[in-house]
mmCIF file of C-alpha atoms in Angstrom:
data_model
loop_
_atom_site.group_PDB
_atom_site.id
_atom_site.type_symbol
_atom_site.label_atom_id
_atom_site.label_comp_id
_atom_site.label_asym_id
_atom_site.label_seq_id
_atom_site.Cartn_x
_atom_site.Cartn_y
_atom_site.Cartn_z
ATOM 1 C CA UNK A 1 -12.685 33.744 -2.120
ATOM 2 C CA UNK A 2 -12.517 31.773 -5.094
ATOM 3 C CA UNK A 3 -9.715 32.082 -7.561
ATOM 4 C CA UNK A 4 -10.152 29.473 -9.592
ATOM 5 C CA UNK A 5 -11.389 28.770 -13.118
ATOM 6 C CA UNK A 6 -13.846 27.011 -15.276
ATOM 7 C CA UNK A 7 -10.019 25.475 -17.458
ATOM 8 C CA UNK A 8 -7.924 24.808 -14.615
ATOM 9 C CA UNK A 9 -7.779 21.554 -13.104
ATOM 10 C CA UNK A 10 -9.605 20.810 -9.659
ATOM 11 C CA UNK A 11 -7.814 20.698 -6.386
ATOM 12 C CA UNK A 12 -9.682 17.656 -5.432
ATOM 13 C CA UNK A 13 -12.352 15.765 -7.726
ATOM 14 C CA UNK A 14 -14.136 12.964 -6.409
ATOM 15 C CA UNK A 15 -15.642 10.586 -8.597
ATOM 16 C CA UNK A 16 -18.372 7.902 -7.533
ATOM 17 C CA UNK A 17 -16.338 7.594 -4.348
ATOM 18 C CA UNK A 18 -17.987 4.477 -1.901
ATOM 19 C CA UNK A 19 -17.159 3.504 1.496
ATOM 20 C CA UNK A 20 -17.846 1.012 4.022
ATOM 21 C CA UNK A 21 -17.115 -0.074 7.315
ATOM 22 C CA UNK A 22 -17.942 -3.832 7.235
ATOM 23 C CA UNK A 23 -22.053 -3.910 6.436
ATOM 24 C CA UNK A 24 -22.289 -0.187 6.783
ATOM 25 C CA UNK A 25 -22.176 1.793 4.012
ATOM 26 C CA UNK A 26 -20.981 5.291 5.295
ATOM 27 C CA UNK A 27 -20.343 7.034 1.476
ATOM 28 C CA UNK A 28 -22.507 6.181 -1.102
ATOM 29 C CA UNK A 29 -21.560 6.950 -4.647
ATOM 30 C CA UNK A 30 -20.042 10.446 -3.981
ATOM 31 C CA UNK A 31 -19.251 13.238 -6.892
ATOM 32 C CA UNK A 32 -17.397 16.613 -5.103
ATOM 33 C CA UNK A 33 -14.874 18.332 -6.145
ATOM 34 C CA UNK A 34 -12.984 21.833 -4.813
ATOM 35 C CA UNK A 35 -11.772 24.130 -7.516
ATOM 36 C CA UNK A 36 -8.180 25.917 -7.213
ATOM 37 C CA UNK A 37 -8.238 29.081 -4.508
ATOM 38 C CA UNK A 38 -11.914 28.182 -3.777
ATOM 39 C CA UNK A 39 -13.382 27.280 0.441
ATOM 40 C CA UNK A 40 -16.043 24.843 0.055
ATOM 41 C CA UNK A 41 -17.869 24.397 3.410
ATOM 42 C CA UNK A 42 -19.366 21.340 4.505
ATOM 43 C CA UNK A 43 -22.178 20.606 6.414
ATOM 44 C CA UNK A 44 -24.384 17.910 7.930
ATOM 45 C CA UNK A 45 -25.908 15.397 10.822
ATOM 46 C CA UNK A 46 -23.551 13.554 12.256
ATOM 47 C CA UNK A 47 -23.215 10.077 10.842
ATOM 48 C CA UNK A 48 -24.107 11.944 7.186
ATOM 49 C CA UNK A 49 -20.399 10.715 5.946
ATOM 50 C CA UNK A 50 -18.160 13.863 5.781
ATOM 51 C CA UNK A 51 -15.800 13.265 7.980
ATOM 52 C CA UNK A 52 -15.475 10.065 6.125
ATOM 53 C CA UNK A 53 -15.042 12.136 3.043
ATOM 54 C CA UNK A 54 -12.334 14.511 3.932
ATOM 55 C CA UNK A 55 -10.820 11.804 5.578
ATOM 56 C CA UNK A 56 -10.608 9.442 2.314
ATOM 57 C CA UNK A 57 -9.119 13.157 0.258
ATOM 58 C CA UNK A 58 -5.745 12.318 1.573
ATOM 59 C CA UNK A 59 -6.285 8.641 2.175
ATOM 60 C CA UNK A 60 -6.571 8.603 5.845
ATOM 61 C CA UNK A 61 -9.419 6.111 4.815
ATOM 62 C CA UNK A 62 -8.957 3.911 2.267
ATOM 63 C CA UNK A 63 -11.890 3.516 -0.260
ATOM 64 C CA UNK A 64 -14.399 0.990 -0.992
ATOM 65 C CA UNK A 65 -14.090 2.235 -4.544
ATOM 66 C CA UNK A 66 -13.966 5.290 -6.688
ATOM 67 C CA UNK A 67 -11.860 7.633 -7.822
ATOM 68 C CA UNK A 68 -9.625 10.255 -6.013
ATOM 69 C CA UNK A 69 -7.778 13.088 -8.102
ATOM 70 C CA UNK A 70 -5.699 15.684 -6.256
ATOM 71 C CA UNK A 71 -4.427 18.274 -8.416
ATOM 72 C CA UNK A 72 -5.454 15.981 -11.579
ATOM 73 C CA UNK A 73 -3.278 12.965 -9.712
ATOM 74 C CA UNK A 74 -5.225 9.988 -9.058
ATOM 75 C CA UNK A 75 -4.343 8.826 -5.291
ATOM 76 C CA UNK A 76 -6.598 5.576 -6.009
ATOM 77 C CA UNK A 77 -4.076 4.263 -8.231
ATOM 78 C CA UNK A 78 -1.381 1.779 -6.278
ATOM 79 C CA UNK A 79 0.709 3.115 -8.478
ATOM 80 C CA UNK A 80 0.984 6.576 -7.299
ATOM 81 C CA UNK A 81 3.605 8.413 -4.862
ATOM 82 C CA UNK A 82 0.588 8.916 -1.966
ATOM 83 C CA UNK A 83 3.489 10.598 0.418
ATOM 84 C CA UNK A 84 4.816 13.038 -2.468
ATOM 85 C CA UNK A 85 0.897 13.687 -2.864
ATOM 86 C CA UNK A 86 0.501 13.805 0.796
ATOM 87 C CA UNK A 87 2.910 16.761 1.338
ATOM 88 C CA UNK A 88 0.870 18.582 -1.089
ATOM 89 C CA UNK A 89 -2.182 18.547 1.829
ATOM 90 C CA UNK A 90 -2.527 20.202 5.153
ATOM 91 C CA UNK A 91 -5.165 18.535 7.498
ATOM 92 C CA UNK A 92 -6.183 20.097 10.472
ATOM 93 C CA UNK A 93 -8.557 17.753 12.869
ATOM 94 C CA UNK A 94 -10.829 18.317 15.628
ATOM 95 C CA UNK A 95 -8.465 17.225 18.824
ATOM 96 C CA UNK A 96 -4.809 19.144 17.610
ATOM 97 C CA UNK A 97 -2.387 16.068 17.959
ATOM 98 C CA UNK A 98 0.489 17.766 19.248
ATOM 99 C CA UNK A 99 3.261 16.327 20.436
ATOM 100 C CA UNK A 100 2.765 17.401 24.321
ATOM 101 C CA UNK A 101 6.441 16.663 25.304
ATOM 102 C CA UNK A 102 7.676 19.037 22.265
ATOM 103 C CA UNK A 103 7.660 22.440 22.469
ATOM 104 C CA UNK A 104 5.791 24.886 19.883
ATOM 105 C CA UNK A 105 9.244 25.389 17.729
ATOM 106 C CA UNK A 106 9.283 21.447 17.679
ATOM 107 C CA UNK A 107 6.271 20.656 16.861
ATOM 108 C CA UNK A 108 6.394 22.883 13.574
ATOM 109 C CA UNK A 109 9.921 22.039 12.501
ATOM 110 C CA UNK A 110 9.529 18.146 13.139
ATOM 111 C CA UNK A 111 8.445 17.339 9.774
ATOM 112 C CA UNK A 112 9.904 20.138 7.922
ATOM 113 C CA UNK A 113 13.307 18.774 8.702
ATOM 114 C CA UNK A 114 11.979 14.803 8.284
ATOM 115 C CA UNK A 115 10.097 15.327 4.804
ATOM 116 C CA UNK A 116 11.069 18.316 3.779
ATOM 117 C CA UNK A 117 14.720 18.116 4.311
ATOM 118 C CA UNK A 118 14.998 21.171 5.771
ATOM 119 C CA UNK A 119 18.075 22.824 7.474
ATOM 120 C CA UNK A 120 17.208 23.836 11.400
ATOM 121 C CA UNK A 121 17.365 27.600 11.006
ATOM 122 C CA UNK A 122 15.417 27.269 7.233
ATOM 123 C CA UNK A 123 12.744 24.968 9.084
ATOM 124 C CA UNK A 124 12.072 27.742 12.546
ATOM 125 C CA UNK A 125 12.577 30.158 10.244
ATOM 126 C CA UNK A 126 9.195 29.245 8.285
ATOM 127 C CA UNK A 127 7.801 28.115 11.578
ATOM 128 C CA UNK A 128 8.236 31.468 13.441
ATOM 129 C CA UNK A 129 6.692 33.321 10.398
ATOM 130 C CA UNK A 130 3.529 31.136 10.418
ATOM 131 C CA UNK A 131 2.851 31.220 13.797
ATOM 132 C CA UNK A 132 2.881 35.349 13.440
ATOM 133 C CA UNK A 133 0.222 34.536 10.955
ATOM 134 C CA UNK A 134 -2.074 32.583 13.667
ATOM 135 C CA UNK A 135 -1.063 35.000 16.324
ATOM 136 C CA UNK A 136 0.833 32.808 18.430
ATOM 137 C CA UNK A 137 4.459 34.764 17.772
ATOM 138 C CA UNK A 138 6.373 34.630 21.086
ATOM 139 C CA UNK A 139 5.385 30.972 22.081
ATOM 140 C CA UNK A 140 7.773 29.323 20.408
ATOM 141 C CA UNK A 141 9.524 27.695 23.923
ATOM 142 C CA UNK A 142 5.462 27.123 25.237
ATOM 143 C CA UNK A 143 4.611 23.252 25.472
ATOM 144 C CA UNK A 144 1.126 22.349 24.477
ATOM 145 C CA UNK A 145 -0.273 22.123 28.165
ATOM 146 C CA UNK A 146 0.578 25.691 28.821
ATOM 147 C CA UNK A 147 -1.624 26.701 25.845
ATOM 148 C CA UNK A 148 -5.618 26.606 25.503
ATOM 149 C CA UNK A 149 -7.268 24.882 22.801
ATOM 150 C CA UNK A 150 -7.693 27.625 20.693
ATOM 151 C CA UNK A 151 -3.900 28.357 20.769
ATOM 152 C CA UNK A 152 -3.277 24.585 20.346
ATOM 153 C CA UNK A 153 -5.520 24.835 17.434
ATOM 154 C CA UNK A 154 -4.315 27.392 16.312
ATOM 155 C CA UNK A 155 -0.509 26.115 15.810
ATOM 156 C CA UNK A 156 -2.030 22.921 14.601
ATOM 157 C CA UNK A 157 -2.659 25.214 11.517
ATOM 158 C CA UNK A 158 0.918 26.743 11.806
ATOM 159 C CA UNK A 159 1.654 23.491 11.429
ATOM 160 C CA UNK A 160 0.414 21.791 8.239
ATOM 161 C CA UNK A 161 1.061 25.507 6.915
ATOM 162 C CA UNK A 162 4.886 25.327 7.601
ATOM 163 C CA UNK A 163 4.414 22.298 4.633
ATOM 164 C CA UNK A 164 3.764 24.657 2.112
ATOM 165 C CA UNK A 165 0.471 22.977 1.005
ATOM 166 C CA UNK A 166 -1.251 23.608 -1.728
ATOM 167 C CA UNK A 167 -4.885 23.027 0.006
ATOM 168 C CA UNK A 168 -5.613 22.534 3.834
ATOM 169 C CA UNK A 169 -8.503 20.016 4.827
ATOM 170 C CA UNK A 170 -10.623 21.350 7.969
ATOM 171 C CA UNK A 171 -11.967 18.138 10.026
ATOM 172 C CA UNK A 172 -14.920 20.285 12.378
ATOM 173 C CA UNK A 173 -11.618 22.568 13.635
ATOM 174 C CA UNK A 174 -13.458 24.743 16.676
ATOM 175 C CA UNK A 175 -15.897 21.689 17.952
ATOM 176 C CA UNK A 176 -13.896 20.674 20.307
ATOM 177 C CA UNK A 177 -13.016 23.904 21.857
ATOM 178 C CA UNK A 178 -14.706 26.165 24.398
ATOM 179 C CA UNK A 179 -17.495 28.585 22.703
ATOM 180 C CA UNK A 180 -15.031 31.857 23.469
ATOM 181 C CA UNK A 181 -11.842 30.473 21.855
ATOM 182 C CA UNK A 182 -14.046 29.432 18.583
ATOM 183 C CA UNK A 183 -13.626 33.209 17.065
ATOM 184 C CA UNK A 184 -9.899 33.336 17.021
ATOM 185 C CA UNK A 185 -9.360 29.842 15.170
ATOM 186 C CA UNK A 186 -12.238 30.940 12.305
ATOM 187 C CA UNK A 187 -10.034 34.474 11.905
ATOM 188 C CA UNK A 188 -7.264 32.540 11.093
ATOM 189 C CA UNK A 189 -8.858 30.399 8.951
ATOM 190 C CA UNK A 190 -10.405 33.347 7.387
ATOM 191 C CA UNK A 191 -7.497 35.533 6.352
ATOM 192 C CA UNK A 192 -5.799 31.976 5.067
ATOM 193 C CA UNK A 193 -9.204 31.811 2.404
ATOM 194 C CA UNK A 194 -8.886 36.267 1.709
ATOM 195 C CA UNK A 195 -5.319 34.896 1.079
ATOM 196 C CA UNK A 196 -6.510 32.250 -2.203
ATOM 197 C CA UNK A 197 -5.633 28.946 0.006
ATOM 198 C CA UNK A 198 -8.005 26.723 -1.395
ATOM 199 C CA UNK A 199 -9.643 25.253 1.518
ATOM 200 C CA UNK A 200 -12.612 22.207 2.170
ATOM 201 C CA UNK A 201 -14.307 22.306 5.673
ATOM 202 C CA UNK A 202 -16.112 20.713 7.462
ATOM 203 C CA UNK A 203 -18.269 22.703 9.471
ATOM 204 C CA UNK A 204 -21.318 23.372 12.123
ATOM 205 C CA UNK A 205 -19.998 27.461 12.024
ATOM 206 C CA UNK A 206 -22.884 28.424 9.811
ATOM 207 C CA UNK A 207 -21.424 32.217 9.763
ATOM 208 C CA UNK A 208 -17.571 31.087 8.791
ATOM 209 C CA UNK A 209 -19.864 29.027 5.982
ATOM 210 C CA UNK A 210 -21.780 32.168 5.173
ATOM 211 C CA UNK A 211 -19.300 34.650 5.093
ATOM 212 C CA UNK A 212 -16.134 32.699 3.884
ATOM 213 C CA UNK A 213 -17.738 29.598 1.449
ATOM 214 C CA UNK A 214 -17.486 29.888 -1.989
ATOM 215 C CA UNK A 215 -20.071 26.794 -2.355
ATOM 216 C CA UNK A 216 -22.256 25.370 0.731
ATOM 217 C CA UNK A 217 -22.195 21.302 0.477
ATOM 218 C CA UNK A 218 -24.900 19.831 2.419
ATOM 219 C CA UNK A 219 -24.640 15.723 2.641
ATOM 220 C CA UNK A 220 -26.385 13.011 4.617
ATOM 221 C CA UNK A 221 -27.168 9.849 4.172
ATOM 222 C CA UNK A 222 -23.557 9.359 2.637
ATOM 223 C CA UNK A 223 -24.519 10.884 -0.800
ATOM 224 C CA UNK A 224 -24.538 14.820 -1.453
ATOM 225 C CA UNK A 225 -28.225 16.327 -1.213
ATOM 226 C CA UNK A 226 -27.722 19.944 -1.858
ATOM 227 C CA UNK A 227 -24.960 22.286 -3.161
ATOM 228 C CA UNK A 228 -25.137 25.842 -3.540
ATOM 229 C CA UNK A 229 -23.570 29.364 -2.537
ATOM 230 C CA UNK A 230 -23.771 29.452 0.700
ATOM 231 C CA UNK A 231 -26.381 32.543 1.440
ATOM 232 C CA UNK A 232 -28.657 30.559 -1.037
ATOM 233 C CA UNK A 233 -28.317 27.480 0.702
ATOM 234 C CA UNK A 234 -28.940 28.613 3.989
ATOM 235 C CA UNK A 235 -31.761 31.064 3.040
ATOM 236 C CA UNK A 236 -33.758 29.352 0.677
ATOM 237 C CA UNK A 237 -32.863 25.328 0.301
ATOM 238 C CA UNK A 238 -34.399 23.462 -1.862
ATOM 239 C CA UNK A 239 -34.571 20.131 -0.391
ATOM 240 C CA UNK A 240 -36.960 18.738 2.573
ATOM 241 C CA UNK A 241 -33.557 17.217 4.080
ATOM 242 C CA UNK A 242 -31.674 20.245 4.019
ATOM 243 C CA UNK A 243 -34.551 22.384 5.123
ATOM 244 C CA UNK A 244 -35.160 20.075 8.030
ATOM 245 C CA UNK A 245 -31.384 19.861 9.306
ATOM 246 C CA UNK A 246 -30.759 23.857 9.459
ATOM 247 C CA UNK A 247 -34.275 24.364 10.847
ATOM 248 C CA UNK A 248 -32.368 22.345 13.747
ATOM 249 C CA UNK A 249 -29.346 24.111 13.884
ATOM 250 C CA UNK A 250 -30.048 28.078 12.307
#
């Protein structure tokens, strides 16, 4: 849970952040922002933009305008180093882009070594202790088509953690995988937050956003409709929108 406080600067602060894709205008004038240590959870209908917002936090989409700060760096600025920033942020998507002819050891150590600078025994070293964290100690040889999507997932996270980041991004991480391999991917995910990581998610796992969120961010429409902790949120929202999307989905 949350570690951060009221004087220290945000993780991530979004200020009147647009976007569009040619005539459609996915973001519209967006304020968030995710204090250090805290999990911020958030939900929507798809098409509601936040994808499109987690994605623009690292600048996997660029911006129609508005201002991006990570760790009090603006990453709008042409100016700034976005790869020194970049190494700074773990992003785990929905499909686990591994590299299928690689093995497990590969896959984590690849970039270690690359951007990192890593020696080879420094880089598996860090490798082999995050996968014991996710539980997947002893695959290290394993190529990803000998592992289910959970486990993929699940060194997908070994991966960006092997970076040392200070904050990991969660693009909907268990919607792509089958309903029984969900639970192992949100324990992981859990001990990371018991742990301080400072975390943003986006999510349809109402419990993880229950039980782990510091703050419950509803959006649609491309502009952010509710905010709250997340028991209030989901018991007693306060806007017709929000009320109408969980009555779909609790």
């Amino acid at each position: 849970m949350s570690i951060g406080t009221a004087n220290s600067t945000p993780a991530i602060a979004v200020r009147d952040l647009h976007k569009s894709f040619g005539k459609n205008e996915v973001l519209t004038g967006i304020d968030f922002h995710v204090d250090q240590g805290e999990v911020v959870c958030v939900i929507g209908p798809s098409g509601s933009g936040k994808s499109t917002l987690l994605r623009c936090v690292n600048r996997l989409e660029e911006p129609t305008s508005g201002t991006i700060l990570i760790e009090g760096v603006d990453i709008t600025d042409p100016e700034t180093d976005l790869a020194a920033v970049r190494t700074r942020i773990g992003i785990v998507f929905q499909q686990f882009n591994l590299f299928p002819h690689l093995t497990v050891l590969r896959n984590l150590t690849l970039a270690q070594r690359r951007v990192k600078g890593r020696s080879k025994a420094e880089a598996e070293e860090v490798a082999r202790r995050n996968l014991e964290k996710v539980g997947m100690a002893g695959r290290e040889s394993a190529y990803p088509a000998q592992l289910s999507g959970g486990q993929q997932q699940r060194i997908a996270i070994a991966r960006a953690l092997s970076m040392d980041p200070d904050m990991m991004l969660f693009d909907e991480p268990t919607s792509a995988l089958d309903p029984e391999l969900v639970g192992d991917v949100l324990e992981v995910m859990r001990t990371l937050a018991n742990e301080g990581m400072t975390m943003m998610v986006v999510t349809h796992e109402m419990g993880f956003a229950r039980e782990v969120g510091d703050r419950l961010v509803f959006m649609d429409g491309g502009v952010v409709v509710e905010q709250g902790d997340p028991v209030e949120v989901l018991s007693n929202p306060q806007e017709t929108r929000t009320r109408g999307f969980l009555s779909k989905v609790l």
